[in-house]
Amino acid sequence: GEEVAQTPKHLVRGEGQKAKLYCAPIKGHSYVFWYQQVLKNEFKFLISFQNENVFDETGMPKERFSAKCLPNSPCSLEIQATKLEDSAVYFCASSHRSLHLGGAFFGQGTRLTVV
Amino acid sequence: SQQGEEDPQALSIQEGENATMNCSYKTSINNLQWYRQNSGRGLVHLILIRSNEREKHSGRLRVTLDTSKKSSSLLITASRAADTASYFCATDAFYNQGGKLIFGQGTELSVKP
């Protein structure tokens, strides 16, 4: 498709439950990125992929967060044992080329609320 | 902490006026990008300026880059109510392999009709 599709739009989880977010990048884009936005301000980088390979995971809290981009499947971001502080909007983005060369296309985000 | 710092944090102007937002960053960069976020929506890529460029135009947008001061500005001319949004600068740092953008805190622009 011509836009980055994220599902679900909203997700509510009790503390300690698992949350799984999905992202379908734009067809033909090799790079996928996940960002976390808390309180409408700061965008925190989590992880990026080049095709199905992890490209940069320096932003991932390793203990509870994991992500995958498998061929012929939407990419996913999973949070095990959610905490209140995980409440945020999670954005997925994709780009055709490295960010050295162009900008990224962002999805509409998944709003995760942990109660 | 975020690479980019933006000022002002909030800006309110009348339709037809120009809006200028500034961004400062800390490390050497490959490029600097500006994005817009409408309330409750994702980011929309506006313009990219490479580290060897000083100025770039796109429609009503003008971006400048001063690598010696590690700063950039975004000028929106003849603003419209539809320009109301948050604007973020983002840097593609020189040391990384194009794997991530580092965002500023954003400027919230309100254009009153």
Coordinates of C-alpha atoms in Angstrom, one line a residue:
Chain A
G1 CA 0.0 0.0 0.0
E2 CA 0.9 3.7 -0.2
E3 CA 0.7 4.4 3.5
V4 CA 2.1 2.9 6.6
A5 CA -0.7 1.0 8.3
Q6 CA -0.6 0.5 12.0
T7 CA -3.0 -1.6 14.0
P8 CA -4.7 -1.4 16.4
K9 CA -5.3 2.4 16.7
H10 CA -6.0 2.1 20.4
L11 CA -4.9 -0.6 22.9
V12 CA -5.7 -0.8 26.6
R13 CA -3.8 -3.3 28.8
G14 CA -3.8 -4.0 32.5
E15 CA -0.4 -3.7 34.1
G16 CA 1.5 -6.9 33.6
Q17 CA -0.3 -7.9 30.4
K18 CA 1.2 -8.3 27.0
A19 CA 0.8 -5.8 24.3
K20 CA 1.4 -6.4 20.6
L21 CA 1.4 -3.7 17.9
Y22 CA 1.5 -4.2 14.2
C23 CA 2.9 -2.2 11.3
A24 CA 2.6 -2.8 7.6
P25 CA 5.2 -0.6 5.9
I26 CA 4.8 0.9 2.4
K27 CA 5.4 -1.8 -0.2
G28 CA 8.9 -1.7 -1.5
H29 CA 10.3 0.1 1.5
S30 CA 13.4 -1.6 2.9
Y31 CA 13.6 0.2 6.3
V32 CA 11.2 0.1 9.2
F33 CA 11.5 2.2 12.3
W34 CA 9.6 2.2 15.7
Y35 CA 9.3 5.3 17.8
Q36 CA 7.6 6.0 21.1
Q37 CA 6.0 9.4 21.8
V38 CA 5.1 10.3 25.3
L39 CA 3.0 13.4 26.1
K40 CA 3.0 14.8 22.6
N41 CA 6.6 15.8 22.7
E42 CA 9.6 13.6 22.6
F43 CA 9.9 10.9 20.0
K44 CA 12.1 8.2 21.4
F45 CA 13.8 5.9 18.9
L46 CA 13.3 2.2 19.7
I47 CA 14.5 0.0 16.8
S48 CA 15.0 -0.1 13.1
F49 CA 15.1 -2.9 10.5
Q50 CA 16.5 -3.2 7.1
N51 CA 14.2 -5.8 5.5
E52 CA 14.0 -8.5 8.2
N53 CA 17.3 -7.7 9.8
V54 CA 17.7 -5.6 12.9
F55 CA 19.6 -2.5 11.8
D56 CA 19.8 -0.5 15.0
E57 CA 18.3 -1.5 18.3
T58 CA 20.0 1.0 20.6
G59 CA 16.7 2.4 21.8
M60 CA 15.0 -0.9 22.8
P61 CA 14.5 -1.6 26.5
K62 CA 15.8 -5.2 26.2
E63 CA 14.0 -6.7 29.1
R64 CA 10.4 -6.4 28.0
F65 CA 10.4 -5.1 24.4
S66 CA 10.9 -7.1 21.3
A67 CA 10.3 -6.5 17.6
K68 CA 10.3 -8.5 14.4
C69 CA 9.9 -7.8 10.7
L70 CA 9.4 -11.2 8.9
P71 CA 8.9 -11.6 5.2
N72 CA 5.3 -11.4 4.0
S73 CA 4.0 -10.5 7.5
P74 CA 3.4 -7.1 9.2
C75 CA 6.2 -6.0 11.4
S76 CA 5.4 -6.2 15.1
L77 CA 6.4 -4.6 18.4
E78 CA 5.7 -6.6 21.5
I79 CA 5.8 -5.5 25.1
Q80 CA 5.8 -8.2 27.7
A81 CA 4.5 -7.4 31.2
T82 CA 3.5 -3.8 30.4
K83 CA 4.1 -1.1 33.0
L84 CA 2.2 2.2 33.5
E85 CA 5.2 4.1 32.0
D86 CA 4.7 2.2 28.7
S87 CA 1.6 4.3 28.1
A88 CA 2.4 6.2 24.9
V89 CA 1.7 6.5 21.2
Y90 CA 3.9 4.1 19.2
F91 CA 4.7 5.1 15.7
C92 CA 6.0 3.0 12.9
A93 CA 7.7 4.5 9.9
S94 CA 9.2 3.2 6.7
S95 CA 11.5 4.5 4.1
H96 CA 12.7 3.3 0.7
R97 CA 16.3 4.2 1.3
S98 CA 18.6 4.9 4.2
L99 CA 17.7 8.1 6.2
H100 CA 21.0 9.4 4.9
L101 CA 19.2 9.9 1.6
G102 CA 15.6 10.7 2.4
G103 CA 12.8 11.1 4.9
A104 CA 10.5 8.5 6.5
F105 CA 6.8 7.9 6.1
F106 CA 5.0 7.6 9.4
G107 CA 1.9 5.7 10.3
Q108 CA -0.9 7.1 12.4
G109 CA 0.3 5.4 15.5
T110 CA -1.1 3.0 18.1
R111 CA -2.1 4.6 21.4
L112 CA -1.2 2.2 24.2
T113 CA -2.8 2.9 27.6
V114 CA -1.7 0.7 30.5
V115 CA -4.1 0.8 33.5
Chain B
S1 CA 18.3 13.4 26.1
Q2 CA 17.1 14.5 22.6
Q3 CA 19.6 15.7 20.1
G4 CA 17.5 18.6 19.0
E5 CA 16.2 21.5 20.9
E6 CA 13.6 23.7 19.4
D7 CA 12.4 27.2 20.1
P8 CA 10.0 28.6 20.6
Q9 CA 8.1 25.8 22.3
A10 CA 4.8 27.4 21.2
L11 CA 4.1 30.1 18.7
S12 CA 0.8 31.8 18.0
I13 CA 0.3 34.0 14.9
Q14 CA -2.4 35.4 12.6
E15 CA -3.1 34.0 9.2
G16 CA -0.9 35.6 6.6
E17 CA 2.0 36.2 8.9
N18 CA 5.3 34.3 8.7
A19 CA 6.3 31.7 11.3
T20 CA 9.9 31.0 12.2
M21 CA 11.0 28.0 14.2
N22 CA 14.5 27.2 15.3
C23 CA 16.3 24.0 16.1
S24 CA 19.7 23.3 17.6
Y25 CA 21.5 20.0 17.7
K26 CA 24.7 18.6 19.2
T27 CA 26.5 16.2 17.0
S28 CA 27.7 16.2 13.4
I29 CA 25.0 15.3 11.0
N30 CA 24.4 13.8 7.5
N31 CA 21.1 15.8 7.1
L32 CA 18.4 17.5 9.1
Q33 CA 14.7 17.0 8.4
W34 CA 11.6 18.8 9.4
Y35 CA 8.3 17.1 10.1
R36 CA 4.8 18.2 10.9
Q37 CA 2.4 16.5 13.3
N38 CA -1.3 17.4 13.3
S39 CA -3.0 16.7 16.6
G40 CA -3.5 13.0 17.1
R41 CA -1.8 12.0 13.8
G42 CA 1.5 10.7 12.6
L43 CA 4.4 12.8 11.3
V44 CA 4.5 14.1 7.8
H45 CA 7.9 14.7 6.2
L46 CA 8.2 18.3 5.0
I47 CA 11.8 18.9 3.9
L48 CA 15.3 17.5 4.2
I49 CA 18.5 19.6 4.0
R50 CA 21.9 18.0 3.7
S51 CA 24.9 18.9 5.7
N52 CA 26.6 20.6 2.7
E53 CA 23.5 22.7 1.9
R54 CA 22.8 26.1 3.5
E55 CA 19.3 26.8 2.4
K56 CA 16.4 25.0 0.8
H57 CA 12.9 25.9 -0.4
S58 CA 9.8 24.0 -0.9
G59 CA 6.6 25.9 -1.7
R60 CA 6.0 28.2 1.3
L61 CA 8.7 26.5 3.4
R62 CA 12.3 27.8 3.7
V63 CA 14.9 25.9 5.7
T64 CA 18.3 27.1 6.6
L65 CA 21.2 25.1 8.1
D66 CA 24.2 26.5 9.9
T67 CA 26.5 23.6 10.6
S68 CA 29.1 25.8 12.4
K69 CA 26.4 26.8 14.9
K70 CA 24.7 23.4 14.7
S71 CA 21.3 25.1 14.1
S72 CA 18.5 25.2 11.6
S73 CA 15.4 27.3 11.1
L74 CA 12.1 26.6 9.4
L75 CA 10.2 29.6 7.9
I76 CA 6.6 29.2 6.9
T77 CA 5.6 32.2 4.8
A78 CA 2.0 33.5 4.5
S79 CA 0.7 31.1 7.1
R80 CA -2.7 29.5 6.9
A81 CA -5.0 28.2 9.6
A82 CA -4.3 24.7 8.1
D83 CA -0.6 25.1 9.1
T84 CA -1.7 24.8 12.8
A85 CA 0.3 21.8 14.0
S86 CA 3.5 20.8 15.9
Y87 CA 6.7 21.0 13.9
F88 CA 9.7 18.8 14.7
C89 CA 13.3 18.9 13.5
A90 CA 15.1 15.6 13.3
T91 CA 18.7 14.8 12.6
D92 CA 20.3 11.9 10.9
A93 CA 23.6 11.9 12.9
F94 CA 26.9 11.4 11.1
Y95 CA 27.9 8.6 13.4
N96 CA 24.9 6.3 12.7
Q97 CA 24.4 4.3 9.6
G98 CA 21.1 5.9 8.6
G99 CA 19.2 3.8 11.1
K100 CA 17.4 6.4 13.1
L101 CA 16.4 10.0 13.4
I102 CA 16.8 12.0 16.6
F103 CA 14.0 14.4 17.2
G104 CA 13.7 17.8 18.9
Q105 CA 11.0 18.6 21.4
G106 CA 8.9 20.4 18.8
T107 CA 7.3 23.8 18.3
E108 CA 3.5 24.0 18.6
L109 CA 2.3 26.5 16.0
S110 CA -1.2 28.0 16.2
V111 CA -2.4 30.1 13.2
K112 CA -5.5 32.1 14.0
P113 CA -7.9 32.9 11.1

